[in-house]
């Protein structure tokens, strides 16, 4: 009941704002109050290794029914001219080495990664008022790891990856549908092994910096930055496994 009441209050405020402003593009009142479920205790961290801390956050959030796709993340890339682009992808694994995702090497993001290996990731979990930012570099995963993940995907997703030349111009959508149908005829059942396209595979994002952000009331957000770079600042503390960390102003 409290959730529905808060939603109605925000909706009424939004409608009132639109009616008084008279413009649909007036977003000055678009805001909510942040109140995290379990505030992050910066002075008593459960781990001083950011990958371990990420694991704790991710497991907590992925076990909640409030977040349907906890592994959805923004991936920002840059070409050789330093022109950025961003899109949503799915995180498909992480460990002490970094974060993994899969895509078409010939698509726009793959081409940009070939020109410039620097990337940024953002995972945002709205019900928890938390986000994690990652900055790092990428390297391709081994063919064996790519094969293993490719054949773990649903049969239809394997066919789609083979049918689509990602980011290229289509004469019509029907062309893609026809190509997919041809592959369905060639590999009709789930037991048929669909060869992984050589231009499809995965990347490892090796983090250089990881920031944990938590929204709080009155915009007094909590920001905790881990970095591989050492600092002479007395407020930067030594973490674990080569990491250093500090608190940032919101």
mmCIF file of C-alpha atoms in Angstrom:
data_model
loop_
_atom_site.group_PDB
_atom_site.id
_atom_site.type_symbol
_atom_site.label_atom_id
_atom_site.label_comp_id
_atom_site.label_asym_id
_atom_site.label_seq_id
_atom_site.Cartn_x
_atom_site.Cartn_y
_atom_site.Cartn_z
ATOM 1 C CA UNK A 1 0.000 0.000 0.000
ATOM 2 C CA UNK A 2 2.842 2.404 0.810
ATOM 3 C CA UNK A 3 4.447 1.763 -2.576
ATOM 4 C CA UNK A 4 1.160 2.476 -4.404
ATOM 5 C CA UNK A 5 0.535 5.605 -2.342
ATOM 6 C CA UNK A 6 4.022 6.958 -3.095
ATOM 7 C CA UNK A 7 3.528 6.214 -6.784
ATOM 8 C CA UNK A 8 0.218 8.125 -6.816
ATOM 9 C CA UNK A 9 1.805 11.087 -5.034
ATOM 10 C CA UNK A 10 4.675 11.214 -7.564
ATOM 11 C CA UNK A 11 2.207 10.923 -10.454
ATOM 12 C CA UNK A 12 0.051 13.776 -9.128
ATOM 13 C CA UNK A 13 3.153 15.926 -8.642
ATOM 14 C CA UNK A 14 4.273 15.147 -12.187
ATOM 15 C CA UNK A 15 0.860 16.032 -13.671
ATOM 16 C CA UNK A 16 0.684 19.225 -11.616
ATOM 17 C CA UNK A 17 4.141 20.212 -12.827
ATOM 18 C CA UNK A 18 3.129 19.715 -16.448
ATOM 19 C CA UNK A 19 -0.107 21.674 -16.039
ATOM 20 C CA UNK A 20 1.587 24.641 -14.359
ATOM 21 C CA UNK A 21 4.622 24.668 -16.625
ATOM 22 C CA UNK A 22 2.552 24.320 -19.786
ATOM 23 C CA UNK A 23 5.418 22.522 -21.530
ATOM 24 C CA UNK A 24 6.091 18.797 -21.889
ATOM 25 C CA UNK A 25 9.840 19.392 -21.897
ATOM 26 C CA UNK A 26 9.972 21.035 -18.451
ATOM 27 C CA UNK A 27 11.698 18.438 -16.277
ATOM 28 C CA UNK A 28 12.744 20.680 -13.394
ATOM 29 C CA UNK A 29 10.582 18.725 -10.923
ATOM 30 C CA UNK A 30 11.546 15.238 -12.087
ATOM 31 C CA UNK A 31 13.147 13.852 -8.955
ATOM 32 C CA UNK A 32 12.636 11.322 -6.213
ATOM 33 C CA UNK A 33 13.918 10.985 -2.670
ATOM 34 C CA UNK A 34 16.582 8.335 -2.163
ATOM 35 C CA UNK A 35 16.367 6.030 0.813
ATOM 36 C CA UNK A 36 18.589 2.932 0.475
ATOM 37 C CA UNK A 37 17.429 -0.295 2.070
ATOM 38 C CA UNK A 38 20.711 -0.921 3.881
ATOM 39 C CA UNK A 39 23.033 2.102 3.727
ATOM 40 C CA UNK A 40 26.645 1.416 2.827
ATOM 41 C CA UNK A 41 28.909 1.764 5.859
ATOM 42 C CA UNK A 42 31.976 3.343 4.298
ATOM 43 C CA UNK A 43 33.930 3.183 7.553
ATOM 44 C CA UNK A 44 33.320 -0.556 7.962
ATOM 45 C CA UNK A 45 33.459 -2.071 4.492
ATOM 46 C CA UNK A 46 32.759 -5.809 4.188
ATOM 47 C CA UNK A 47 35.705 -5.971 1.775
ATOM 48 C CA UNK A 48 38.450 -3.625 0.607
ATOM 49 C CA UNK A 49 38.666 -5.384 -2.755
ATOM 50 C CA UNK A 50 36.166 -3.817 -5.198
ATOM 51 C CA UNK A 51 35.498 -7.074 -7.046
ATOM 52 C CA UNK A 52 34.548 -8.745 -3.784
ATOM 53 C CA UNK A 53 32.387 -5.772 -2.856
ATOM 54 C CA UNK A 54 30.741 -5.898 -6.298
ATOM 55 C CA UNK A 55 30.042 -9.581 -5.773
ATOM 56 C CA UNK A 56 28.273 -8.834 -2.483
ATOM 57 C CA UNK A 57 26.155 -6.096 -4.057
ATOM 58 C CA UNK A 58 25.332 -8.137 -7.153
ATOM 59 C CA UNK A 59 24.294 -11.232 -5.222
ATOM 60 C CA UNK A 60 22.056 -9.170 -2.935
ATOM 61 C CA UNK A 61 20.398 -7.378 -5.840
ATOM 62 C CA UNK A 62 20.064 -10.416 -8.123
ATOM 63 C CA UNK A 63 18.241 -12.278 -5.351
ATOM 64 C CA UNK A 64 15.610 -9.528 -5.224
ATOM 65 C CA UNK A 65 12.428 -9.740 -7.305
ATOM 66 C CA UNK A 66 12.456 -5.945 -7.642
ATOM 67 C CA UNK A 67 15.248 -6.015 -10.241
ATOM 68 C CA UNK A 68 14.380 -8.124 -13.281
ATOM 69 C CA UNK A 69 17.710 -7.816 -15.124
ATOM 70 C CA UNK A 70 20.415 -7.082 -12.565
ATOM 71 C CA UNK A 71 23.106 -7.755 -15.183
ATOM 72 C CA UNK A 72 21.885 -5.074 -17.607
ATOM 73 C CA UNK A 73 24.582 -2.448 -18.026
ATOM 74 C CA UNK A 74 25.564 0.498 -20.162
ATOM 75 C CA UNK A 75 28.687 -0.040 -22.220
ATOM 76 C CA UNK A 76 30.398 3.129 -23.473
ATOM 77 C CA UNK A 77 33.044 2.875 -26.198
ATOM 78 C CA UNK A 78 35.061 5.367 -28.211
ATOM 79 C CA UNK A 79 36.528 5.265 -31.714
ATOM 80 C CA UNK A 80 39.982 6.449 -32.702
ATOM 81 C CA UNK A 81 38.643 10.004 -33.048
ATOM 82 C CA UNK A 82 37.484 9.849 -29.410
ATOM 83 C CA UNK A 83 33.835 10.049 -30.488
ATOM 84 C CA UNK A 84 31.818 8.170 -27.842
ATOM 85 C CA UNK A 85 28.840 5.865 -28.180
ATOM 86 C CA UNK A 86 26.874 3.913 -25.591
ATOM 87 C CA UNK A 87 24.335 1.102 -25.480
ATOM 88 C CA UNK A 88 22.834 -1.435 -23.097
ATOM 89 C CA UNK A 89 24.366 -4.921 -22.999
ATOM 90 C CA UNK A 90 24.283 -7.815 -20.545
ATOM 91 C CA UNK A 91 27.023 -8.640 -18.097
ATOM 92 C CA UNK A 92 27.732 -12.346 -18.546
ATOM 93 C CA UNK A 93 30.364 -13.000 -15.931
ATOM 94 C CA UNK A 94 32.837 -11.442 -13.524
ATOM 95 C CA UNK A 95 35.719 -12.495 -11.313
ATOM 96 C CA UNK A 96 38.932 -11.001 -9.971
ATOM 97 C CA UNK A 97 40.144 -10.433 -13.558
ATOM 98 C CA UNK A 98 37.198 -8.243 -14.544
ATOM 99 C CA UNK A 99 33.816 -8.164 -16.276
ATOM 100 C CA UNK A 100 32.683 -10.181 -19.324
ATOM 101 C CA UNK A 101 30.214 -9.511 -22.112
ATOM 102 C CA UNK A 102 29.619 -10.940 -25.593
ATOM 103 C CA UNK A 103 28.822 -9.350 -28.933
ATOM 104 C CA UNK A 104 29.493 -9.266 -32.673
ATOM 105 C CA UNK A 105 33.113 -8.268 -33.297
ATOM 106 C CA UNK A 106 32.115 -6.637 -36.591
ATOM 107 C CA UNK A 107 29.336 -4.487 -35.110
ATOM 108 C CA UNK A 108 29.876 -0.855 -34.175
ATOM 109 C CA UNK A 109 31.001 -1.566 -30.635
ATOM 110 C CA UNK A 110 33.380 -4.274 -31.859
ATOM 111 C CA UNK A 111 34.898 -1.958 -34.451
ATOM 112 C CA UNK A 112 35.331 0.802 -31.896
ATOM 113 C CA UNK A 113 36.955 -1.592 -29.436
ATOM 114 C CA UNK A 114 39.399 -2.614 -32.169
ATOM 115 C CA UNK A 115 40.347 1.061 -32.543
ATOM 116 C CA UNK A 116 40.259 2.035 -28.868
ATOM 117 C CA UNK A 117 40.231 -0.513 -26.066
ATOM 118 C CA UNK A 118 39.174 1.977 -23.368
ATOM 119 C CA UNK A 119 35.612 1.483 -22.108
ATOM 120 C CA UNK A 120 33.256 2.441 -19.305
ATOM 121 C CA UNK A 121 30.443 0.399 -17.754
ATOM 122 C CA UNK A 122 27.514 1.472 -15.598
ATOM 123 C CA UNK A 123 25.159 -0.839 -13.726
ATOM 124 C CA UNK A 124 22.201 0.935 -12.119
ATOM 125 C CA UNK A 125 19.750 -0.726 -9.745
ATOM 126 C CA UNK A 126 16.972 1.777 -9.133
ATOM 127 C CA UNK A 127 15.025 -0.031 -6.348
ATOM 128 C CA UNK A 128 18.245 -0.162 -4.327
ATOM 129 C CA UNK A 129 19.380 3.377 -5.243
ATOM 130 C CA UNK A 130 22.753 1.984 -6.199
ATOM 131 C CA UNK A 131 25.026 2.077 -9.184
ATOM 132 C CA UNK A 132 28.508 0.853 -10.042
ATOM 133 C CA UNK A 133 30.758 2.615 -12.550
ATOM 134 C CA UNK A 134 33.719 0.832 -14.127
ATOM 135 C CA UNK A 135 36.552 2.262 -16.222
ATOM 136 C CA UNK A 136 39.047 -0.020 -17.887
ATOM 137 C CA UNK A 137 40.410 -1.632 -21.017
ATOM 138 C CA UNK A 138 39.217 -4.635 -23.007
ATOM 139 C CA UNK A 139 40.719 -7.762 -24.462
ATOM 140 C CA UNK A 140 39.055 -10.558 -26.406
ATOM 141 C CA UNK A 141 38.207 -13.784 -24.627
ATOM 142 C CA UNK A 142 39.649 -17.078 -25.823
ATOM 143 C CA UNK A 143 37.839 -18.986 -28.601
ATOM 144 C CA UNK A 144 37.209 -21.798 -26.124
ATOM 145 C CA UNK A 145 35.431 -19.497 -23.671
ATOM 146 C CA UNK A 146 33.447 -17.936 -26.511
ATOM 147 C CA UNK A 147 32.377 -21.364 -27.776
ATOM 148 C CA UNK A 148 31.313 -22.450 -24.309
ATOM 149 C CA UNK A 149 29.118 -19.411 -23.776
ATOM 150 C CA UNK A 150 27.723 -19.371 -27.328
ATOM 151 C CA UNK A 151 26.436 -22.934 -27.017
ATOM 152 C CA UNK A 152 24.905 -22.192 -23.616
ATOM 153 C CA UNK A 153 22.583 -19.638 -25.238
ATOM 154 C CA UNK A 154 19.033 -20.525 -26.322
ATOM 155 C CA UNK A 155 18.896 -22.205 -29.730
ATOM 156 C CA UNK A 156 17.059 -19.248 -31.250
ATOM 157 C CA UNK A 157 19.657 -16.784 -29.984
ATOM 158 C CA UNK A 158 22.426 -18.825 -31.582
ATOM 159 C CA UNK A 159 20.583 -18.731 -34.907
ATOM 160 C CA UNK A 160 19.996 -14.985 -34.605
ATOM 161 C CA UNK A 161 23.682 -14.307 -33.968
ATOM 162 C CA UNK A 162 24.489 -16.244 -37.146
ATOM 163 C CA UNK A 163 21.774 -14.512 -39.181
ATOM 164 C CA UNK A 164 22.595 -10.937 -38.239
ATOM 165 C CA UNK A 165 25.475 -8.849 -39.554
ATOM 166 C CA UNK A 166 25.295 -6.450 -36.641
ATOM 167 C CA UNK A 167 25.146 -2.706 -37.364
ATOM 168 C CA UNK A 168 25.035 -3.149 -41.150
ATOM 169 C CA UNK A 169 22.206 -1.632 -43.205
ATOM 170 C CA UNK A 170 19.333 -3.985 -44.070
ATOM 171 C CA UNK A 171 17.446 -3.660 -47.383
ATOM 172 C CA UNK A 172 14.397 -4.615 -45.307
ATOM 173 C CA UNK A 173 13.648 -6.403 -42.048
ATOM 174 C CA UNK A 174 12.280 -9.306 -44.081
ATOM 175 C CA UNK A 175 15.807 -10.051 -45.315
ATOM 176 C CA UNK A 176 16.837 -10.832 -41.726
ATOM 177 C CA UNK A 177 13.707 -12.929 -41.129
ATOM 178 C CA UNK A 178 14.364 -14.942 -44.304
ATOM 179 C CA UNK A 179 17.979 -15.594 -43.336
ATOM 180 C CA UNK A 180 16.887 -16.679 -39.861
ATOM 181 C CA UNK A 181 14.318 -19.037 -41.403
ATOM 182 C CA UNK A 182 16.998 -20.594 -43.609
ATOM 183 C CA UNK A 183 19.129 -21.292 -40.552
ATOM 184 C CA UNK A 184 16.107 -22.771 -38.773
ATOM 185 C CA UNK A 185 15.727 -25.225 -41.661
ATOM 186 C CA UNK A 186 19.443 -26.044 -41.484
ATOM 187 C CA UNK A 187 19.509 -26.462 -37.683
ATOM 188 C CA UNK A 188 15.892 -27.327 -36.787
ATOM 189 C CA UNK A 189 16.259 -28.738 -33.277
ATOM 190 C CA UNK A 190 17.966 -27.738 -30.054
ATOM 191 C CA UNK A 191 20.239 -30.761 -30.392
ATOM 192 C CA UNK A 192 21.687 -29.445 -33.662
ATOM 193 C CA UNK A 193 25.043 -27.777 -33.067
ATOM 194 C CA UNK A 194 25.061 -24.257 -34.492
ATOM 195 C CA UNK A 195 28.647 -23.226 -35.314
ATOM 196 C CA UNK A 196 29.717 -20.064 -33.533
ATOM 197 C CA UNK A 197 30.367 -17.323 -36.092
ATOM 198 C CA UNK A 198 34.044 -16.393 -36.060
ATOM 199 C CA UNK A 199 33.085 -12.723 -35.792
ATOM 200 C CA UNK A 200 31.056 -13.322 -32.632
ATOM 201 C CA UNK A 201 32.633 -13.596 -29.196
ATOM 202 C CA UNK A 202 33.366 -12.038 -25.863
ATOM 203 C CA UNK A 203 35.434 -9.385 -24.152
ATOM 204 C CA UNK A 204 37.007 -9.047 -20.743
ATOM 205 C CA UNK A 205 36.891 -5.573 -19.246
ATOM 206 C CA UNK A 206 39.943 -5.192 -17.035
ATOM 207 C CA UNK A 207 39.039 -2.483 -14.518
ATOM 208 C CA UNK A 208 41.337 0.393 -13.620
ATOM 209 C CA UNK A 209 38.733 2.181 -11.525
ATOM 210 C CA UNK A 210 35.474 1.064 -9.904
ATOM 211 C CA UNK A 211 33.095 3.449 -8.164
ATOM 212 C CA UNK A 212 30.255 2.421 -5.874
ATOM 213 C CA UNK A 213 27.446 4.980 -5.647
ATOM 214 C CA UNK A 214 24.496 4.977 -3.294
ATOM 215 C CA UNK A 215 21.700 7.551 -3.362
ATOM 216 C CA UNK A 216 20.773 9.303 -0.096
ATOM 217 C CA UNK A 217 18.330 11.965 1.005
ATOM 218 C CA UNK A 218 19.058 15.616 0.209
ATOM 219 C CA UNK A 219 21.541 14.495 -2.446
ATOM 220 C CA UNK A 220 24.082 13.545 0.208
ATOM 221 C CA UNK A 221 25.000 10.507 -1.852
ATOM 222 C CA UNK A 222 27.768 8.139 -0.869
ATOM 223 C CA UNK A 223 30.558 7.565 -3.381
ATOM 224 C CA UNK A 224 33.387 5.122 -2.872
ATOM 225 C CA UNK A 225 36.137 5.015 -5.507
ATOM 226 C CA UNK A 226 38.631 2.179 -5.954
ATOM 227 C CA UNK A 227 41.583 2.766 -8.263
ATOM 228 C CA UNK A 228 44.718 0.967 -9.391
ATOM 229 C CA UNK A 229 46.614 4.268 -9.310
ATOM 230 C CA UNK A 230 48.495 5.186 -6.175
ATOM 231 C CA UNK A 231 48.016 8.616 -4.661
ATOM 232 C CA UNK A 232 49.959 10.761 -2.232
ATOM 233 C CA UNK A 233 46.716 12.115 -0.796
ATOM 234 C CA UNK A 234 46.509 11.183 2.882
ATOM 235 C CA UNK A 235 42.815 10.364 2.530
ATOM 236 C CA UNK A 236 43.440 7.643 -0.054
ATOM 237 C CA UNK A 237 43.689 4.312 1.733
ATOM 238 C CA UNK A 238 45.301 1.032 0.785
ATOM 239 C CA UNK A 239 42.861 -1.668 -0.184
ATOM 240 C CA UNK A 240 43.449 -5.297 -1.104
ATOM 241 C CA UNK A 241 45.086 -6.889 -4.149
ATOM 242 C CA UNK A 242 46.678 -3.708 -5.454
ATOM 243 C CA UNK A 243 43.629 -1.468 -5.064
ATOM 244 C CA UNK A 244 43.430 1.912 -3.344
ATOM 245 C CA UNK A 245 40.217 3.595 -2.263
ATOM 246 C CA UNK A 246 38.791 6.913 -1.122
ATOM 247 C CA UNK A 247 35.485 8.675 -0.490
ATOM 248 C CA UNK A 248 34.333 11.230 -3.087
ATOM 249 C CA UNK A 249 32.067 14.238 -2.670
ATOM 250 C CA UNK A 250 28.646 13.707 -4.264
#
